[in-house]
Coordinates of C-alpha atoms and ligand atoms in Angstrom, one line a residue:
X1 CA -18.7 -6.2 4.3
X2 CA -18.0 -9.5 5.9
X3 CA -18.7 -13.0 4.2
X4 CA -22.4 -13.7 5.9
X5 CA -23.5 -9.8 5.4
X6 CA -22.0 -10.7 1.8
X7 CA -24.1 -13.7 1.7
X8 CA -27.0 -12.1 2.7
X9 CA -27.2 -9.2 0.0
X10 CA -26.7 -12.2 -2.6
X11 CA -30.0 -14.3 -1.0
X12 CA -33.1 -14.3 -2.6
X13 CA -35.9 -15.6 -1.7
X14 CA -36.3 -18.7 -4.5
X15 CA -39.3 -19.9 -6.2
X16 CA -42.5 -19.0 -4.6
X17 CA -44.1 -22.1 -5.4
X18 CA -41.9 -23.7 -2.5
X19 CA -40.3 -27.2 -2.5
X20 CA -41.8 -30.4 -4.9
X21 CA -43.1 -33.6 -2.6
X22 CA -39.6 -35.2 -1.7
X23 CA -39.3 -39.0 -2.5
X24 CA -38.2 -41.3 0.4
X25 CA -35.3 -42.6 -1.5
X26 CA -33.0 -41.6 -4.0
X27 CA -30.0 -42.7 -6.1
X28 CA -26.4 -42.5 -4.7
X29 CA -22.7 -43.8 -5.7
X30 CA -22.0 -45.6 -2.8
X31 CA -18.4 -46.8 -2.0
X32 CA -18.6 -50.0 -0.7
X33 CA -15.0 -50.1 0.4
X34 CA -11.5 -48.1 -0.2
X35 CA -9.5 -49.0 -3.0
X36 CA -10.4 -49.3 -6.7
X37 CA -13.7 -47.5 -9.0
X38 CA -14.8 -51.7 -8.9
X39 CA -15.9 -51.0 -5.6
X40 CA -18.2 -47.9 -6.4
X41 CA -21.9 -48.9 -6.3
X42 CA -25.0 -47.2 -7.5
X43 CA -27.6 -47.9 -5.5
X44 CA -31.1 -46.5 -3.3
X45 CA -30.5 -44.6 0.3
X46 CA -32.5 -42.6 2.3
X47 CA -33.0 -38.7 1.5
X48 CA -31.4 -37.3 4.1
X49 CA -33.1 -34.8 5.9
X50 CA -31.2 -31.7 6.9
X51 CA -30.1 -30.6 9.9
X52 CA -31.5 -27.6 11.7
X53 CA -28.6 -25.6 10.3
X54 CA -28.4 -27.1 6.4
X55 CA -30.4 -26.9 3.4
X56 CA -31.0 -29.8 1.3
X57 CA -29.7 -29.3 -1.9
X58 CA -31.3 -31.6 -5.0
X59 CA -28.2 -32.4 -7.3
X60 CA -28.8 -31.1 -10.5
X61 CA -24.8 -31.4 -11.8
X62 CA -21.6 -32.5 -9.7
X63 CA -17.8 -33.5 -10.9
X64 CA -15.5 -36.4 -9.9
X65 CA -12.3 -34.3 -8.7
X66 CA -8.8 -35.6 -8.3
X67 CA -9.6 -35.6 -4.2
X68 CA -12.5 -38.1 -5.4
X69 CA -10.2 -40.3 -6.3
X70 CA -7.8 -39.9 -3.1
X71 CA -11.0 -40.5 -1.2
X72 CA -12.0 -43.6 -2.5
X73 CA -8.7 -45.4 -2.3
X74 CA -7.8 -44.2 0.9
X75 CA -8.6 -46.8 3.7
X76 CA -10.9 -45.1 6.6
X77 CA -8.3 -44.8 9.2
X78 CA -6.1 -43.2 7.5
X79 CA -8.9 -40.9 6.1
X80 CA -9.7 -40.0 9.8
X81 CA -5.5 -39.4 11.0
X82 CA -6.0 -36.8 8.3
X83 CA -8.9 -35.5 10.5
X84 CA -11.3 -36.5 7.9
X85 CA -15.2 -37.3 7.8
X86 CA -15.0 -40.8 5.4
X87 CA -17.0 -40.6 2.6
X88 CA -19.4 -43.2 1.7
X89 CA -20.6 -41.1 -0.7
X90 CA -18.1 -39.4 -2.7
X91 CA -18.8 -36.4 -4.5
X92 CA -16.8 -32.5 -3.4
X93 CA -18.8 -30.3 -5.6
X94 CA -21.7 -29.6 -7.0
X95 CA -24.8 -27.9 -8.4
X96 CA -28.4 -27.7 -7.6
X97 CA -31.6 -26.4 -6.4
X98 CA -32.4 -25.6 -2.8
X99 CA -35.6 -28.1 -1.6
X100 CA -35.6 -27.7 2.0
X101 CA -34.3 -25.4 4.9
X102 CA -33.4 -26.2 8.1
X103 CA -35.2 -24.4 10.8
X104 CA -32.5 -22.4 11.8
X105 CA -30.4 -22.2 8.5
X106 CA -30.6 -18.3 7.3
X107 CA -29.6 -17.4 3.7
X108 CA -31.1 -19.6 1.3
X109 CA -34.7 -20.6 0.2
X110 CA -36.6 -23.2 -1.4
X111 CA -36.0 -23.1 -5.4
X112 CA -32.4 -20.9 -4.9
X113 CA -29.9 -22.3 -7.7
X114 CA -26.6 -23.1 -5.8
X115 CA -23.1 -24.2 -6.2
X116 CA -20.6 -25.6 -3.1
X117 CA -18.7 -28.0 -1.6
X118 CA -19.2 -30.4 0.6
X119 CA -16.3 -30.3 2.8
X120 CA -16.4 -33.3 6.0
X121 CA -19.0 -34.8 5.5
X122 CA -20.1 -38.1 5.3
X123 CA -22.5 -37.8 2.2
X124 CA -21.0 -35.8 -0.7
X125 CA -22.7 -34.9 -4.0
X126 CA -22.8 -38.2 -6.0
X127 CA -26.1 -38.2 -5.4
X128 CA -30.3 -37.2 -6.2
X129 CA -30.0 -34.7 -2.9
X130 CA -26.6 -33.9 -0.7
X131 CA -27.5 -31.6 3.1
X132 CA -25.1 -28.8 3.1
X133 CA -24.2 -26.3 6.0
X134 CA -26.3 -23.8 5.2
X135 CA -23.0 -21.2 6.4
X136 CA -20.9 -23.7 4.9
X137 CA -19.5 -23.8 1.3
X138 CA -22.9 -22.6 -0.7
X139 CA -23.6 -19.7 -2.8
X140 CA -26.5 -19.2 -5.5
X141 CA -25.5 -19.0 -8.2
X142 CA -26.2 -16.4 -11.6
X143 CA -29.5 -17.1 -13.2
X144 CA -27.5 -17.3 -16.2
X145 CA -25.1 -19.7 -15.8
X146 CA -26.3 -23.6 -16.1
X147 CA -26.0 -26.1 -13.3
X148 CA -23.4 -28.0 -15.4
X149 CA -21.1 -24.8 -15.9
X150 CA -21.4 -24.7 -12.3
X151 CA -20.5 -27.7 -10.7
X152 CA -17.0 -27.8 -11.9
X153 CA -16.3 -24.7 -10.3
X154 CA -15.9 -24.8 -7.1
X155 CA -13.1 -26.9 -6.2
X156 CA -10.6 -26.5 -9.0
X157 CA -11.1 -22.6 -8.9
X158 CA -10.7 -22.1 -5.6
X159 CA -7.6 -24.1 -4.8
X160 CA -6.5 -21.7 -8.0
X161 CA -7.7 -19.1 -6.0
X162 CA -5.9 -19.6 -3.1
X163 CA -2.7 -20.4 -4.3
X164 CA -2.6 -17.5 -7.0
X165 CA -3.4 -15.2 -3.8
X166 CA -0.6 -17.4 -1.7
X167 CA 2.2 -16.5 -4.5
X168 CA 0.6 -12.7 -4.8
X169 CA -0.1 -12.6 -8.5
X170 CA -1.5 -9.2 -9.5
X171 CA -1.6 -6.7 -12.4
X172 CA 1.9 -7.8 -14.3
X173 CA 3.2 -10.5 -12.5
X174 CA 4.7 -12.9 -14.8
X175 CA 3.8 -16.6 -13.8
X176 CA 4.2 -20.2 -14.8
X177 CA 1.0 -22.4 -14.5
X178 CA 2.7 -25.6 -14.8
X179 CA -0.4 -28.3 -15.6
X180 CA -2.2 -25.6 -17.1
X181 CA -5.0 -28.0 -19.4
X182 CA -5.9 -29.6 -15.6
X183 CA -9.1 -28.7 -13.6
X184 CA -6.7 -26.1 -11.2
X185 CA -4.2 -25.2 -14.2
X186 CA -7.3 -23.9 -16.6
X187 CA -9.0 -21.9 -13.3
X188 CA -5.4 -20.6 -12.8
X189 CA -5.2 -19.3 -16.5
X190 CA -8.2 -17.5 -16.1
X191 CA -7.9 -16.0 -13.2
X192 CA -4.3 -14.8 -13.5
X193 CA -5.4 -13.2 -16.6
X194 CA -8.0 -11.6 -15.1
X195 CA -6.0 -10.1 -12.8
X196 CA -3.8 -8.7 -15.7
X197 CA -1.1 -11.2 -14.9
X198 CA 1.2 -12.1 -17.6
X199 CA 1.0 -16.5 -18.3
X200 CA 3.1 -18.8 -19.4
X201 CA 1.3 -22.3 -18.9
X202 CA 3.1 -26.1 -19.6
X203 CA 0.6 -28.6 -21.2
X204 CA 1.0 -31.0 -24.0
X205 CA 0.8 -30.0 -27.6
X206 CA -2.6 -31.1 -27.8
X207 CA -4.2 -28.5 -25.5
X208 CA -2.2 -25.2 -26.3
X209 CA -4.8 -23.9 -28.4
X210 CA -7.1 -24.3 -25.1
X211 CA -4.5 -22.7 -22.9
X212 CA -3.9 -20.1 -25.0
X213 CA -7.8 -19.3 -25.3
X214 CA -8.0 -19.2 -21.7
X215 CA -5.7 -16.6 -21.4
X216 CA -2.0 -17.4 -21.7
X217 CA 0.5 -15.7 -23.9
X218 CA 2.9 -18.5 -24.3
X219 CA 2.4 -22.0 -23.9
X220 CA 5.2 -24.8 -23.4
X221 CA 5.0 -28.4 -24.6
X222 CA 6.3 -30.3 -21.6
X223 CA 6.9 -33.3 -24.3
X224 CA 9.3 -31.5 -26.6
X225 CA 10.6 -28.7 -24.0
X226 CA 12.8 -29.4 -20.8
X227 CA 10.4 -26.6 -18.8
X228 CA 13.3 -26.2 -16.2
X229 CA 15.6 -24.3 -19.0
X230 CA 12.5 -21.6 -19.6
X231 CA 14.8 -19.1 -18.5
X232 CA 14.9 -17.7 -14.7
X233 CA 12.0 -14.9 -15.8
X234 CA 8.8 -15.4 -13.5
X235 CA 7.6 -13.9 -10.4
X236 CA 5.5 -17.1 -9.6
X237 CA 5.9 -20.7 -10.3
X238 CA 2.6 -22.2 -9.9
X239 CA 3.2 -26.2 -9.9
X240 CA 0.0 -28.1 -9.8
X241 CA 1.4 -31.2 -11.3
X242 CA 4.4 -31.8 -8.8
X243 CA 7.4 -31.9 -11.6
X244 CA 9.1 -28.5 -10.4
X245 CA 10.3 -28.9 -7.2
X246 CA 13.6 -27.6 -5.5
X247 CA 15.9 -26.5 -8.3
X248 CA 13.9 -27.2 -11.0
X249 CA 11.6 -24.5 -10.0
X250 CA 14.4 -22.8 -8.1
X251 CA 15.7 -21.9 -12.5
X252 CA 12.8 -20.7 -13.3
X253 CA 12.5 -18.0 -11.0
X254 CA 12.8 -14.2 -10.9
X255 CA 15.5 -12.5 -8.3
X256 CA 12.3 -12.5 -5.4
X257 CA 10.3 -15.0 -7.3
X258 CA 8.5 -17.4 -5.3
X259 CA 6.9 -21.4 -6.2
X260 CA 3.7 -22.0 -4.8
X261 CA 2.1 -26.0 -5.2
X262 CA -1.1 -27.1 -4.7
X263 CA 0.5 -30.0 -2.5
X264 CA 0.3 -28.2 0.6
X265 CA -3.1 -28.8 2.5
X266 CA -5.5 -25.8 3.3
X267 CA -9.0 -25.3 4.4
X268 CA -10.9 -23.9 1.7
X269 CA -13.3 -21.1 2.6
X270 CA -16.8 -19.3 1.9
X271 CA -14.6 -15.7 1.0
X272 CA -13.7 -17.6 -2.2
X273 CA -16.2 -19.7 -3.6
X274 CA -17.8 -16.1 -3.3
X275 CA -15.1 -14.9 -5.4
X276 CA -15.1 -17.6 -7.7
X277 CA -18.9 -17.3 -8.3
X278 CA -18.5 -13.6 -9.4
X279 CA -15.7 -14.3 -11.5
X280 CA -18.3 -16.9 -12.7
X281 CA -21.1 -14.0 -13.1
X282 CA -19.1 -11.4 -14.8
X283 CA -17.7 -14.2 -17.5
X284 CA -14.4 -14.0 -15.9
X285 CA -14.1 -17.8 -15.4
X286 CA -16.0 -20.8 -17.3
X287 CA -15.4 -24.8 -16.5
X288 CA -13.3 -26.4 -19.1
X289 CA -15.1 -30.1 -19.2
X290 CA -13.4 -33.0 -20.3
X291 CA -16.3 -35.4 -20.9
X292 CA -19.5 -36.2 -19.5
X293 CA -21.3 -39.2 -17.1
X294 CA -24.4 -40.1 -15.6
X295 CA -24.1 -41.4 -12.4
X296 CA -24.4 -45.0 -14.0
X297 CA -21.2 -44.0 -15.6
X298 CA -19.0 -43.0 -12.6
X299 CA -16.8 -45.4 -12.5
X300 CA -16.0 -44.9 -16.8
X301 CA -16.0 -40.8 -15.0
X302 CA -13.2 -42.2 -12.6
X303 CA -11.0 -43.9 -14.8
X304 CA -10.8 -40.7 -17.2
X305 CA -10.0 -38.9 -13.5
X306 CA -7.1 -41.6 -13.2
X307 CA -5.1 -41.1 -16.4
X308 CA -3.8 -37.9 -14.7
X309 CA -4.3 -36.0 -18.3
X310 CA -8.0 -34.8 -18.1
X311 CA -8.6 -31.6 -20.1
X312 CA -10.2 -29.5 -17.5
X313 CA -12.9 -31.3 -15.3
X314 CA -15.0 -34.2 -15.8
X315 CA -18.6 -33.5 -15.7
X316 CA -21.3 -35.7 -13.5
X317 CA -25.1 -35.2 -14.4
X318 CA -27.7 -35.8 -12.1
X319 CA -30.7 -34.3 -13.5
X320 CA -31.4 -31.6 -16.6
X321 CA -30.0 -28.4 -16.4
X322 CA -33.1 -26.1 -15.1
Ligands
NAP1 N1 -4.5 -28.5 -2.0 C1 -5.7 -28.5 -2.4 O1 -6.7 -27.9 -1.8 C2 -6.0 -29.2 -3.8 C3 -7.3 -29.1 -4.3 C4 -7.6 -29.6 -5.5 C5 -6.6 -30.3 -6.2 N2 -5.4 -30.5 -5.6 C6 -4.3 -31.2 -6.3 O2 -3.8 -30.4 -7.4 C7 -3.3 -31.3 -8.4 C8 -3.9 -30.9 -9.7 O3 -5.3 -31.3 -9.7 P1 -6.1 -31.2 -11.0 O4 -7.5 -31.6 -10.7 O5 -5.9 -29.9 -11.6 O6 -5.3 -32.3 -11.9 P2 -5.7 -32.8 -13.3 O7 -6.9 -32.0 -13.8 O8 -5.9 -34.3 -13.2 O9 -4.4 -32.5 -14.1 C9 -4.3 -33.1 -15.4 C10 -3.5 -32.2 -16.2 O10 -2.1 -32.4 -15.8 C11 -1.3 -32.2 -17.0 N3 0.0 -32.9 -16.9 C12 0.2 -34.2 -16.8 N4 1.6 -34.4 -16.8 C13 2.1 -33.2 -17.0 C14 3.5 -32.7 -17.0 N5 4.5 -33.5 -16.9 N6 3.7 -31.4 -17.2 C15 2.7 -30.5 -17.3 N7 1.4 -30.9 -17.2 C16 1.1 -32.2 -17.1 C17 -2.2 -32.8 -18.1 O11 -2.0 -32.0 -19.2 P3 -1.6 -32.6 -20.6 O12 -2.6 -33.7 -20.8 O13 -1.9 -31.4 -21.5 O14 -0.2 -33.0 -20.5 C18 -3.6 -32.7 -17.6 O15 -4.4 -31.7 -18.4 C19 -3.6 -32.7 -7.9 O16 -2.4 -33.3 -7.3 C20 -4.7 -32.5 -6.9 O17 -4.7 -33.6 -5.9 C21 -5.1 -29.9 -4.4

């Protein structure tokens, strides 16, 4: 089954009472212009209306990622010589309802609970509505799982995803999550585990009990233990904080070991969020969340983003959870 027949034995067809009157305007984080959270605004725009091929999604629950923060300080020329849409409204992930459908946008209808991305475009998810391709990065998600276990998903677990899959952990492969307390360290716990991996993951002392609950057998203190004399024992370094490079990851490896790091750039894609929301389903994977903001609070959510030492993801509400 390919992705879109995939997508289409997941549709359903929503609530039958069909999409609430939309207001004209809504609230959005607006960045005024690249550089620090000071210039994050929130303020009124337009609803957007969606394209013939998007939904329009009502933001119930979203996150400020790591790439948030890139975003924002990134000046819009250089945004764009990476091949980049700028954001003027920041915001990668989220959760929500469906309110409105495209003409031709197949798979999803009014009232469907959804998680996604929102992947070049100028409008992200920090925000009362965000338009999404409906074929884009969007998938419904369990009736059981809330829009704020949701909306932390997407991102962090499928950049685990991908670069679990990149270094071939499977059933016994011993790995390394190095940053394993972080947003793509905790998805990579999980989902090594769930693939019967064995996991070794590096945090500080004060989130080993965490990493261990998610799934690792062994947890290092990268305070009080030089990680690069663990011993030359795994079959896949995963680095996502950017401290084992060259030889230092080079000594940790088994004879055909390989390191994988989430530096290198990649498009993400549909095949895994689908993965990632039945991972979600099953009770496979759950959002670690670090602390909580309105949108009023994103630039307090951005400076917790900046320390570099978040426990998991931080956690932007929009509206309630149903
Ligand atoms: N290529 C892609 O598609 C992609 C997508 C998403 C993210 N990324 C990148 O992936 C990286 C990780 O993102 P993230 O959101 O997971 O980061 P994060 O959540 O901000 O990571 C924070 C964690 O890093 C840990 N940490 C800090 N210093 C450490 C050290 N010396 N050794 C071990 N752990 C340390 C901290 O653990 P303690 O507090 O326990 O020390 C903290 O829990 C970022 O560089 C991000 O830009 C790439």
């Amino acid at each position: 089954m390919n992705a879109q027949e995939r997508r289409a034995a997941h549709a359903t067809t929503g609530s039958p009472a069909g999409p609430a009157p939309r207001p004209q305007m809504m609230r959005a984080v607006r960045t005024r212009r690249a550089g620090s959270a000071a210039h994050l605004e929130l303020t009124e725009l337009p609803v957007p209306a969606p394209a013939p091929d998007e939904v329009l999604v009502a933001v119930h629950a979203t996150s400020v990622t790591r790439g948030d923060v890139v975003l924002r300080r990134m000046p819009g020329l250089v945004v764009r010589a990476f091949g980049e849409t700028p954001k003027r409204v920041l915001g990668h992930e989220f959760a929500g309802r469906v309110v409105a459908v495209g003409d031709q946008a197949v798979g999803f209808a009014p009232g469907a609970r959804v998680m996604g991305a929102t992947s070049g475009t100028a409008h992200g998810a920090h925000a009362e509505f965000v338009r999404v391709a409906a074929d884009g990065l969007l998938v419904e998600i369990p009736d059981h799982v809330a829009f704020a276990e949701a909306a932390p998903v997407p991102v962090g677990a499928m950049t685990a995803l991908h670069f679990l899959d990149a270094g071939g952990v499977g059933h016994g492969t011993r790995v390394l999550v190095n940053g394993a307390s972080g947003s793509v360290g905790t998805f990579a716990v999980q989902i090594a585990r769930a693939r019967g991996a064995r996991v070794t993951g590096v945090s500080s002392a004060r989130n080993a009990t965490l990493v261990r609950e998610l799934g690792a057998e062994e947890v290092l203190d990268h305070a009080t233990v030089d990680v690069r004399e663990a011993g030359a024992r795994f079959d896949v370094v995963f680095d996502t904080v950017g401290t084992l490079r060259g030889r230092s990851a080079g000594a940790l490896l088994a004879p055909g070991g390989r390191v994988v790091t989430t530096r290198s750039r990649r498009d993400e894609t549909l095949p895994e969020l689908m993965e990632v929301r039945d991972l979600l389903a099953t009770g496979a994977l759950r959002a670690v969340v670090d602390s909580t903001y309105d949108l009023a609070g994103i630039r307090d959510a951005h400076a917790v983003v900046e320390t570099g030492r978040k426990r998991g993801n931080v956690l932007v509400r929009v509206r309630g959870d149903r």
